[in-house]
Amino acid sequence: SQTIHQWPATLVQPVGSPLSLECTVEGTSNPNLYWYRQAAGRGLQLLFYSVGIGQISSEVPQNLSASRPQDRQFILSSKKLLLSDSGFYLCAGRPGTSSNEQFFGPGTRLTVL
Amino acid sequence: SQQGEEDPQALSIQEGENATMNCSYKTSINNLQWYRQNSGRGLVHLILIRSNEREKHSGRLRVTLDTSKKSSSLLITASRAADTASYFCATGGQGAQKLVFGQGTRLTINP
């Protein structure tokens, strides 16, 4: 089965600092990969998804960017964090077109001060 | 735009009772999925029901889908304290690469 790794678990960053969150996948090849953000007590907002290396689809205009340098690696970045970037960031993967189910990582709680 | 809307937003019941959560959506779907999230953790997939199915069971879970009403329900029977979590529905369209999640129902099971 597929396993999603995310780190760090928590992160506190000052406004204006850069951000890099990494997500790696085990147990499958050529997965679809997703970055979500979740506000406290709310649902998931899809930020980016990728169907392959170098292929990124952005769902909402924002201060963040994503990259997929390798098949099983998905990175969420920002050059300058805003207070509004605080939230719980979740990476998810879907093992190709044979399954609709998504597997989630443990998440990163980002606080921007 | 938001696709799935769960109802109620919060539900508190006694251990042993049944818990029912509902989800409504707006557009045509290929499948509907239910996920569970323990506080501060990632989501875990529970069950998937396809648009041509009306009911599906998995252990103590029962999911129904009514495509004419664009709604689904998740029933958890004989609830346990460990079922305390948030539950989300998510819809996938035909050929869609992504899911659209609802806002979730926060379920509390009181021992």
Coordinates of N, CA and C in Angstrom, one line a residue:
Chain A
S1 N 0.8 -1.2 0.0 CA 0.0 0.0 0.0 C 0.9 1.2 0.0
Q2 N 0.2 2.3 -0.3 CA 1.0 3.6 -0.5 C 1.1 4.3 0.9
T3 N 2.3 4.9 1.1 CA 2.6 5.6 2.3 C 3.1 7.0 1.9
I4 N 2.5 8.0 2.6 CA 2.9 9.4 2.4 C 3.7 9.9 3.6
H5 N 4.9 10.4 3.3 CA 5.7 11.0 4.4 C 5.7 12.5 4.2
Q6 N 5.6 13.2 5.3 CA 5.6 14.7 5.3 C 6.5 15.1 6.5
W7 N 7.2 16.2 6.3 CA 7.9 16.8 7.4 C 8.2 18.2 7.1
P8 N 8.3 19.0 8.2 CA 8.2 18.6 9.6 C 6.8 18.5 10.1
A9 N 6.5 18.1 11.3 CA 5.2 18.0 11.8 C 4.6 19.3 12.2
T10 N 5.5 20.2 12.7 CA 5.1 21.5 13.1 C 6.2 22.5 12.7
L11 N 5.8 23.7 12.4 CA 6.7 24.7 11.9 C 6.2 26.1 12.3
V12 N 7.1 26.9 12.9 CA 6.8 28.2 13.2 C 7.8 29.1 12.5
Q13 N 7.2 30.0 11.7 CA 8.1 30.8 10.8 C 7.7 32.3 10.9
P14 N 8.6 33.2 10.8 CA 8.2 34.6 10.8 C 7.7 35.1 9.5
V15 N 6.9 36.1 9.5 CA 6.4 36.7 8.3 C 7.5 37.1 7.4
G16 N 7.4 36.8 6.1 CA 8.5 37.2 5.2 C 9.6 36.2 5.0
S17 N 9.5 35.1 5.7 CA 10.6 34.1 5.6 C 10.1 33.1 4.5
P18 N 11.1 32.4 4.0 CA 10.7 31.4 2.9 C 10.2 30.1 3.6
L19 N 9.6 29.3 2.7 CA 9.0 28.0 3.2 C 9.3 26.9 2.2
S20 N 9.6 25.7 2.7 CA 9.7 24.6 1.9 C 9.2 23.4 2.7
L21 N 8.1 22.8 2.2 CA 7.6 21.6 2.8 C 7.7 20.4 1.8
E22 N 8.2 19.3 2.3 CA 8.5 18.2 1.4 C 7.6 17.0 1.7
C23 N 7.2 16.4 0.6 CA 6.3 15.2 0.7 C 6.9 14.1 -0.1
T24 N 7.1 12.9 0.4 CA 7.6 11.8 -0.4 C 6.6 10.6 -0.3
V25 N 6.6 9.8 -1.3 CA 5.7 8.7 -1.5 C 6.4 7.4 -1.5
E26 N 5.9 6.4 -0.8 CA 6.4 5.1 -0.9 C 5.3 4.1 -1.4
G27 N 5.7 3.1 -2.1 CA 4.8 2.0 -2.3 C 4.0 2.1 -3.6
T28 N 4.3 3.1 -4.4 CA 3.6 3.2 -5.7 C 4.5 4.0 -6.7
S29 N 4.2 3.8 -8.0 CA 4.9 4.6 -9.0 C 3.9 5.5 -9.7
N30 N 4.4 6.6 -10.2 CA 3.6 7.5 -11.0 C 2.3 7.9 -10.4
P31 N 2.3 8.3 -9.1 CA 1.1 8.6 -8.4 C 0.7 10.1 -8.8
N32 N -0.6 10.4 -8.7 CA -1.0 11.7 -8.6 C -0.7 12.2 -7.2
L33 N -0.3 13.5 -7.1 CA 0.1 14.0 -5.8 C -0.7 15.3 -5.6
Y34 N -1.0 15.6 -4.3 CA -1.9 16.8 -4.0 C -1.3 17.5 -2.8
W35 N -1.5 18.8 -2.8 CA -1.3 19.6 -1.6 C -2.6 20.3 -1.2
Y36 N -3.0 20.1 0.1 CA -4.2 20.7 0.6 C -3.8 21.6 1.8
R37 N -4.7 22.6 2.0 CA -4.6 23.4 3.3 C -5.9 23.3 4.0
Q38 N -5.8 23.1 5.3 CA -7.0 23.0 6.1 C -7.0 24.1 7.2
A39 N -7.9 25.0 7.2 CA -8.1 25.9 8.3 C -8.7 25.2 9.5
A40 N -8.5 25.7 10.7 CA -9.0 25.1 11.9 C -10.5 24.8 11.9
G41 N -10.8 23.5 12.1 CA -12.2 23.1 12.1 C -12.9 23.2 10.7
R42 N -12.2 23.2 9.7 CA -12.8 23.4 8.4 C -12.4 22.2 7.5
G43 N -12.9 22.3 6.2 CA -12.6 21.2 5.3 C -11.3 21.5 4.6
L44 N -11.0 20.7 3.6 CA -9.7 20.8 2.9 C -9.9 21.6 1.6
Q45 N -8.9 22.5 1.4 CA -8.8 23.3 0.2 C -7.7 22.8 -0.6
L46 N -8.0 22.4 -1.9 CA -6.9 21.9 -2.7 C -6.1 23.1 -3.2
L47 N -4.8 23.0 -3.1 CA -3.9 24.1 -3.5 C -3.2 23.7 -4.8
F48 N -2.6 22.5 -4.9 CA -1.9 22.1 -6.1 C -2.1 20.6 -6.3
Y49 N -2.1 20.2 -7.6 CA -1.9 18.7 -7.8 C -1.0 18.5 -9.0
S50 N -0.5 17.3 -9.0 CA 0.5 17.0 -10.0 C 0.2 15.5 -10.6
V51 N 0.2 15.4 -11.9 CA 0.0 14.0 -12.5 C 1.3 13.4 -12.9
G52 N 2.4 14.2 -12.8 CA 3.7 13.6 -13.2 C 4.8 14.6 -13.0
I53 N 6.0 14.2 -13.2 CA 7.2 15.0 -12.9 C 7.1 16.3 -13.7
G54 N 7.3 17.4 -13.0 CA 7.3 18.7 -13.6 C 5.9 19.2 -14.0
Q55 N 4.8 18.5 -13.8 CA 3.5 18.9 -14.1 C 2.7 19.3 -12.9
I56 N 2.4 20.6 -12.8 CA 1.8 21.2 -11.6 C 0.5 21.9 -12.1
S57 N -0.6 21.7 -11.4 CA -1.8 22.4 -11.6 C -2.1 23.2 -10.4
S58 N -2.3 24.5 -10.5 CA -2.6 25.4 -9.4 C -4.1 25.6 -9.3
E59 N -4.7 25.4 -8.1 CA -6.1 25.6 -8.0 C -6.6 26.9 -7.5
V60 N -5.8 27.6 -6.8 CA -6.1 28.9 -6.3 C -4.9 29.9 -6.4
P61 N -5.2 31.1 -6.7 CA -4.1 32.1 -6.7 C -3.6 32.4 -5.3
Q62 N -2.3 32.4 -5.1 CA -1.9 32.5 -3.7 C -0.4 32.8 -3.7
N63 N 0.1 32.8 -2.5 CA 1.5 33.1 -2.3 C 2.4 31.9 -2.3
L64 N 1.9 30.8 -2.7 CA 2.6 29.5 -2.6 C 2.9 29.0 -4.0
S65 N 3.8 28.1 -4.1 CA 4.1 27.4 -5.4 C 4.4 25.9 -5.1
A66 N 4.4 25.1 -6.1 CA 4.7 23.7 -5.9 C 5.6 23.2 -7.0
S67 N 6.4 22.1 -6.7 CA 7.2 21.6 -7.7 C 7.3 20.1 -7.5
R68 N 7.5 19.3 -8.6 CA 7.6 17.9 -8.5 C 8.9 17.5 -9.3
P69 N 10.0 17.5 -8.6 CA 11.3 17.2 -9.2 C 11.5 15.8 -9.5
Q70 N 10.9 14.9 -8.7 CA 11.0 13.4 -8.9 C 9.6 12.8 -8.8
D71 N 9.5 11.6 -9.3 CA 8.2 10.9 -9.4 C 7.5 10.9 -8.0
R72 N 8.3 10.6 -7.0 CA 7.7 10.4 -5.6 C 8.0 11.6 -4.7
Q73 N 8.3 12.8 -5.2 CA 8.6 13.9 -4.4 C 7.7 15.1 -4.8
F74 N 7.1 15.7 -3.8 CA 6.3 16.9 -4.1 C 6.6 18.0 -3.1
I75 N 6.9 19.2 -3.5 CA 7.4 20.2 -2.6 C 6.5 21.4 -2.7
L76 N 6.2 21.9 -1.5 CA 5.4 23.2 -1.4 C 6.3 24.3 -0.9
S77 N 6.3 25.4 -1.6 CA 7.2 26.5 -1.3 C 6.6 27.8 -1.3
S78 N 7.3 28.7 -0.6 CA 6.9 30.2 -0.7 C 8.2 31.0 -0.5
K79 N 8.3 32.1 -1.2 CA 9.5 32.9 -1.1 C 9.3 33.8 0.1
K80 N 8.1 34.3 0.4 CA 7.9 35.2 1.6 C 6.5 34.8 2.2
L81 N 6.5 34.3 3.4 CA 5.3 33.9 4.0 C 4.5 35.1 4.5
L82 N 3.2 34.9 4.4 CA 2.2 35.8 5.0 C 1.5 35.2 6.2
L83 N 0.9 36.1 7.0 CA 0.2 35.6 8.2 C -0.9 34.6 7.7
S84 N -1.5 34.9 6.6 CA -2.6 34.1 6.1 C -2.2 32.8 5.6
D85 N -0.9 32.5 5.5 CA -0.4 31.2 5.1 C -0.5 30.2 6.3
S86 N -0.7 30.6 7.4 CA -0.9 29.7 8.6 C -2.0 28.7 8.3
G87 N -1.7 27.4 8.8 CA -2.7 26.4 8.6 C -2.1 25.0 8.7
F88 N -2.9 24.0 8.4 CA -2.5 22.7 8.5 C -2.4 22.2 7.0
Y89 N -1.2 21.8 6.6 CA -0.9 21.4 5.2 C -0.8 19.9 5.1
L90 N -1.6 19.4 4.2 CA -1.7 17.9 4.0 C -1.3 17.6 2.6
C91 N -0.4 16.6 2.5 CA 0.0 16.0 1.2 C -0.8 14.7 1.0
A92 N -1.2 14.5 -0.2 CA -2.0 13.2 -0.5 C -1.5 12.7 -1.8
G93 N -1.7 11.4 -2.0 CA -1.3 10.7 -3.2 C -2.4 9.8 -3.7
R94 N -2.5 9.6 -4.9 CA -3.5 8.7 -5.5 C -2.7 7.8 -6.5
P95 N -2.7 6.5 -6.2 CA -1.9 5.6 -7.0 C -2.3 5.4 -8.5
G96 N -2.2 6.4 -9.3 CA -2.5 6.2 -10.7 C -4.0 6.2 -11.0
T97 N -4.3 5.8 -12.2 CA -5.7 5.9 -12.6 C -6.6 4.8 -12.3
S98 N -6.0 3.7 -11.6 CA -6.7 2.5 -11.3 C -7.5 2.7 -10.0
S99 N -7.2 3.7 -9.3 CA -7.9 3.9 -8.0 C -8.3 5.4 -7.8
N100 N -9.4 5.6 -7.2 CA -9.9 7.0 -6.9 C -9.5 7.4 -5.5
E101 N -9.1 6.4 -4.7 CA -8.8 6.7 -3.3 C -7.6 7.5 -3.1
Q102 N -7.5 8.5 -2.2 CA -6.3 9.2 -1.9 C -5.8 8.8 -0.5
F103 N -4.5 8.7 -0.4 CA -3.8 8.4 0.8 C -3.1 9.7 1.3
F104 N -3.3 10.0 2.6 CA -2.8 11.2 3.2 C -1.6 11.0 4.1
G105 N -0.7 12.1 4.1 CA 0.3 12.1 5.0 C -0.2 12.6 6.4
P106 N 0.7 12.7 7.4 CA 0.3 13.1 8.7 C 0.1 14.6 8.8
G107 N 0.5 15.4 7.9 CA 0.3 16.9 7.9 C 1.4 17.7 8.6
T108 N 1.5 18.9 8.2 CA 2.4 19.9 8.8 C 1.6 21.1 9.3
R109 N 1.7 21.4 10.6 CA 1.0 22.6 11.1 C 2.0 23.7 11.0
L110 N 1.6 24.7 10.2 CA 2.4 25.9 10.0 C 1.8 27.1 10.7
T111 N 2.6 27.7 11.5 CA 2.2 29.0 12.2 C 3.1 30.1 11.7
V112 N 2.6 31.1 11.1 CA 3.3 32.3 10.7 C 3.1 33.4 11.7
L113 N 4.2 33.9 12.2 CA 4.0 35.0 13.3 C 4.6 36.3 12.8
Chain B
S1 N -15.3 26.2 -6.0 CA -16.6 26.3 -5.3 C -16.8 25.0 -4.5
Q2 N -17.5 25.1 -3.4 CA -17.7 24.0 -2.6 C -18.6 23.0 -3.2
Q3 N -18.2 21.7 -3.2 CA -19.1 20.7 -3.8 C -19.9 20.0 -2.7
G4 N -19.1 19.4 -1.8 CA -19.8 18.6 -0.7 C -20.1 19.4 0.5
E5 N -21.3 19.3 1.0 CA -21.7 19.9 2.3 C -22.2 18.9 3.2
E6 N -21.5 18.8 4.4 CA -21.9 17.8 5.4 C -23.0 18.4 6.3
D7 N -23.8 17.5 6.8 CA -24.8 17.9 7.8 C -25.0 16.8 8.8
P8 N -25.0 17.0 10.1 CA -24.7 18.3 10.8 C -23.3 18.6 10.8
Q9 N -23.0 19.8 11.2 CA -21.6 20.2 11.4 C -20.9 19.5 12.6
A10 N -21.7 19.3 13.6 CA -21.3 18.6 14.8 C -22.3 17.7 15.3
L11 N -21.9 16.5 15.8 CA -22.9 15.5 16.4 C -22.3 14.9 17.6
S12 N -23.0 14.9 18.7 CA -22.6 14.3 19.9 C -23.6 13.2 20.4
I13 N -23.1 12.0 20.5 CA -24.0 10.9 20.9 C -23.4 10.0 22.0
Q14 N -24.2 9.1 22.5 CA -23.7 8.2 23.5 C -23.1 7.0 22.9
E15 N -22.1 6.4 23.5 CA -21.5 5.2 23.0 C -22.6 4.1 22.9
G16 N -22.5 3.4 21.8 CA -23.5 2.3 21.5 C -24.6 2.8 20.6
E17 N -24.8 4.1 20.5 CA -25.9 4.6 19.6 C -25.3 4.6 18.2
N18 N -26.3 4.8 17.2 CA -25.9 4.9 15.8 C -25.7 6.4 15.5
A19 N -24.7 6.7 14.6 CA -24.4 8.0 14.1 C -24.7 8.1 12.7
T20 N -25.4 9.1 12.2 CA -25.7 9.3 10.8 C -25.3 10.7 10.4
M21 N -24.5 10.8 9.4 CA -24.0 12.0 8.8 C -24.4 12.1 7.3
N22 N -24.7 13.3 6.9 CA -25.2 13.5 5.5 C -24.3 14.4 4.7
C23 N -24.3 14.2 3.4 CA -23.5 14.9 2.5 C -24.3 15.3 1.3
S24 N -24.3 16.5 0.9 CA -25.0 16.9 -0.3 C -24.0 17.5 -1.3
Y25 N -24.2 17.4 -2.6 CA -23.3 17.9 -3.6 C -24.1 18.5 -4.7
K26 N -23.4 19.2 -5.6 CA -24.1 20.0 -6.6 C -24.0 19.5 -8.0
T27 N -22.9 18.9 -8.4 CA -22.7 18.5 -9.8 C -22.7 17.0 -10.0
S28 N -22.7 16.5 -11.2 CA -22.6 15.1 -11.5 C -21.3 14.5 -11.0
I29 N -21.4 13.3 -10.5 CA -20.2 12.7 -9.9 C -20.0 11.3 -10.5
N30 N -18.7 10.8 -10.4 CA -18.4 9.4 -10.8 C -18.4 8.6 -9.5
N31 N -17.9 9.2 -8.4 CA -17.9 8.4 -7.1 C -17.9 9.4 -6.0
L32 N -18.3 8.9 -4.8 CA -18.3 9.7 -3.6 C -17.6 8.9 -2.5
Q33 N -16.7 9.6 -1.8 CA -15.9 8.9 -0.8 C -16.1 9.5 0.6
W34 N -15.9 8.7 1.6 CA -16.0 9.2 3.0 C -14.6 9.0 3.6
Y35 N -14.1 10.0 4.3 CA -12.8 10.0 5.0 C -13.0 10.3 6.4
R36 N -12.1 9.9 7.3 CA -12.1 10.2 8.7 C -10.8 10.9 9.0
Q37 N -10.9 11.9 10.0 CA -9.7 12.6 10.4 C -9.7 12.7 11.9
N38 N -8.8 12.1 12.6 CA -8.6 12.3 14.0 C -7.9 13.6 14.2
S39 N -8.1 14.3 15.3 CA -7.6 15.6 15.5 C -6.1 15.8 15.3
G40 N -5.8 16.7 14.4 CA -4.4 17.0 14.1 C -3.7 16.0 13.3
R41 N -4.4 15.1 12.6 CA -3.8 14.0 11.8 C -4.3 14.1 10.4
G42 N -3.7 13.2 9.6 CA -4.1 13.2 8.2 C -5.4 12.4 8.1
L43 N -6.0 12.5 6.9 CA -7.3 11.8 6.6 C -7.0 10.3 6.3
V44 N -8.0 9.5 6.6 CA -8.0 8.1 6.3 C -9.2 7.7 5.5
H45 N -9.0 7.1 4.4 CA -10.1 6.7 3.5 C -10.9 5.6 4.2
L46 N -12.3 5.8 4.2 CA -13.2 4.8 4.8 C -13.9 3.9 3.8
I47 N -14.5 4.6 2.8 CA -15.3 3.8 1.9 C -15.6 4.7 0.6
L48 N -15.7 4.0 -0.5 CA -16.0 4.7 -1.8 C -17.3 4.0 -2.3
I49 N -18.2 4.9 -2.8 CA -19.4 4.4 -3.5 C -19.5 5.0 -4.9
R50 N -19.7 4.2 -5.9 CA -19.8 4.7 -7.2 C -21.1 5.2 -7.6
S51 N -21.2 6.0 -8.6 CA -22.5 6.6 -9.0 C -23.6 5.7 -9.4
N52 N -23.2 4.4 -9.8 CA -24.2 3.4 -10.1 C -24.6 2.5 -9.0
E53 N -24.0 2.8 -7.8 CA -24.4 2.0 -6.6 C -25.3 2.8 -5.7
R54 N -26.1 2.2 -4.9 CA -27.0 2.8 -4.0 C -26.7 2.7 -2.6
E55 N -26.0 1.5 -2.3 CA -25.7 1.3 -0.9 C -24.4 0.4 -0.8
K56 N -23.6 0.7 0.2 CA -22.4 -0.1 0.4 C -22.1 -0.3 1.9
H57 N -21.6 -1.4 2.3 CA -21.3 -1.7 3.7 C -19.8 -2.0 3.8
S58 N -19.3 -1.6 5.0 CA -17.9 -2.0 5.4 C -17.9 -2.1 6.9
G59 N -17.9 -3.3 7.4 CA -17.9 -3.4 8.9 C -19.1 -2.7 9.5
R60 N -18.9 -1.8 10.4 CA -20.0 -1.0 11.0 C -20.4 0.2 10.2
L61 N -19.9 0.4 9.1 CA -20.2 1.5 8.2 C -21.2 1.1 7.1
R62 N -22.1 2.0 6.9 CA -23.1 1.8 5.8 C -23.2 3.2 5.1
V63 N -23.0 3.2 3.8 CA -23.1 4.4 3.0 C -24.2 4.2 2.0
T64 N -25.0 5.3 1.8 CA -26.0 5.3 0.8 C -25.7 6.4 -0.1
L65 N -26.2 6.3 -1.4 CA -26.0 7.4 -2.4 C -27.3 7.5 -3.1
D66 N -27.8 8.7 -3.2 CA -29.0 9.0 -4.0 C -28.7 10.1 -5.0
T67 N -28.4 9.6 -6.2 CA -27.9 10.6 -7.2 C -29.0 11.5 -7.7
S68 N -30.3 11.1 -7.5 CA -31.4 12.0 -7.9 C -31.5 13.2 -7.0
K69 N -31.1 13.0 -5.7 CA -31.1 14.0 -4.7 C -29.7 14.6 -4.5
K70 N -28.8 14.1 -5.2 CA -27.4 14.5 -5.0 C -27.0 14.5 -3.5
S71 N -27.2 13.4 -2.9 CA -26.9 13.3 -1.5 C -26.4 11.9 -1.1
S72 N -25.7 11.8 0.0 CA -25.2 10.6 0.5 C -25.3 10.6 2.0
S73 N -25.3 9.4 2.6 CA -25.3 9.4 4.1 C -24.3 8.3 4.5
L74 N -23.7 8.6 5.7 CA -22.8 7.6 6.3 C -23.4 7.3 7.7
L75 N -23.6 6.0 7.9 CA -24.1 5.5 9.1 C -23.1 4.7 9.8
I76 N -22.8 5.0 11.1 CA -21.9 4.2 11.9 C -22.7 3.6 13.0
T77 N -22.8 2.3 13.0 CA -23.6 1.6 13.9 C -22.8 1.2 15.2
A78 N -23.5 1.1 16.3 CA -22.9 0.7 17.6 C -21.6 1.5 17.8
S79 N -21.8 2.8 17.9 CA -20.6 3.7 18.0 C -19.8 3.4 19.2
R80 N -18.5 3.7 19.1 CA -17.5 3.5 20.1 C -16.8 4.8 20.4
A81 N -16.2 5.0 21.5 CA -15.5 6.2 21.9 C -14.4 6.5 20.8
A82 N -13.8 5.4 20.3 CA -12.7 5.6 19.3 C -13.2 6.1 18.0
D83 N -14.5 6.1 17.8 CA -15.1 6.7 16.5 C -15.1 8.2 16.5
T84 N -14.8 8.8 17.7 CA -14.7 10.3 17.8 C -13.7 10.8 16.8
A85 N -14.1 11.7 15.9 CA -13.3 12.2 14.8 C -14.1 13.1 13.9
S86 N -13.5 13.7 12.9 CA -14.2 14.5 11.9 C -14.4 13.6 10.7
Y87 N -15.5 13.6 10.1 CA -15.8 12.8 8.9 C -16.1 13.7 7.7
F88 N -15.5 13.4 6.6 CA -15.6 14.3 5.4 C -16.1 13.4 4.2
C89 N -17.0 14.0 3.4 CA -17.3 13.4 2.2 C -16.5 14.1 1.1
A90 N -16.2 13.4 0.0 CA -15.4 13.9 -1.1 C -16.0 13.4 -2.4
T91 N -16.1 14.2 -3.4 CA -16.7 13.8 -4.7 C -15.7 13.8 -5.8
G92 N -15.8 12.9 -6.7 CA -14.9 12.8 -7.8 C -15.8 12.7 -9.1
G93 N -15.4 13.5 -10.1 CA -16.2 13.5 -11.3 C -15.6 12.5 -12.3
Q94 N -16.3 12.3 -13.4 CA -15.8 11.4 -14.4 C -14.5 11.8 -15.0
G95 N -13.5 11.0 -14.9 CA -12.2 11.3 -15.4 C -11.4 12.4 -14.6
A96 N -12.0 12.8 -13.5 CA -11.4 13.9 -12.7 C -10.1 13.4 -12.0
Q97 N -9.1 14.3 -12.0 CA -7.9 14.0 -11.3 C -8.0 14.3 -9.8
K98 N -9.0 15.1 -9.4 CA -9.0 15.6 -8.1 C -10.4 15.3 -7.4
L99 N -10.4 15.4 -6.1 CA -11.6 15.3 -5.3 C -11.9 16.7 -4.7
V100 N -13.2 16.9 -4.4 CA -13.7 18.1 -3.8 C -14.2 17.6 -2.4
F101 N -13.7 18.2 -1.4 CA -14.1 17.8 0.0 C -15.1 18.8 0.6
G102 N -16.0 18.2 1.4 CA -16.9 19.0 2.2 C -16.2 19.6 3.4
Q103 N -17.0 20.3 4.2 CA -16.5 20.9 5.4 C -16.4 20.0 6.6
G104 N -17.1 18.8 6.5 CA -16.9 17.9 7.6 C -17.9 17.9 8.7
T105 N -18.1 16.7 9.3 CA -19.0 16.6 10.5 C -18.1 16.2 11.6
R106 N -18.1 16.9 12.7 CA -17.3 16.6 13.9 C -18.2 15.7 14.8
L107 N -17.8 14.4 14.9 CA -18.5 13.5 15.7 C -17.8 13.2 17.0
T108 N -18.6 13.3 18.1 CA -18.1 13.0 19.5 C -18.9 11.9 20.0
I109 N -18.3 10.8 20.5 CA -18.9 9.7 21.1 C -18.6 9.8 22.6
N110 N -19.6 9.9 23.4 CA -19.5 10.1 24.8 C -19.6 8.7 25.5
P111 N -18.6 8.3 26.3 CA -18.5 7.0 27.0 C -19.6 6.9 28.0

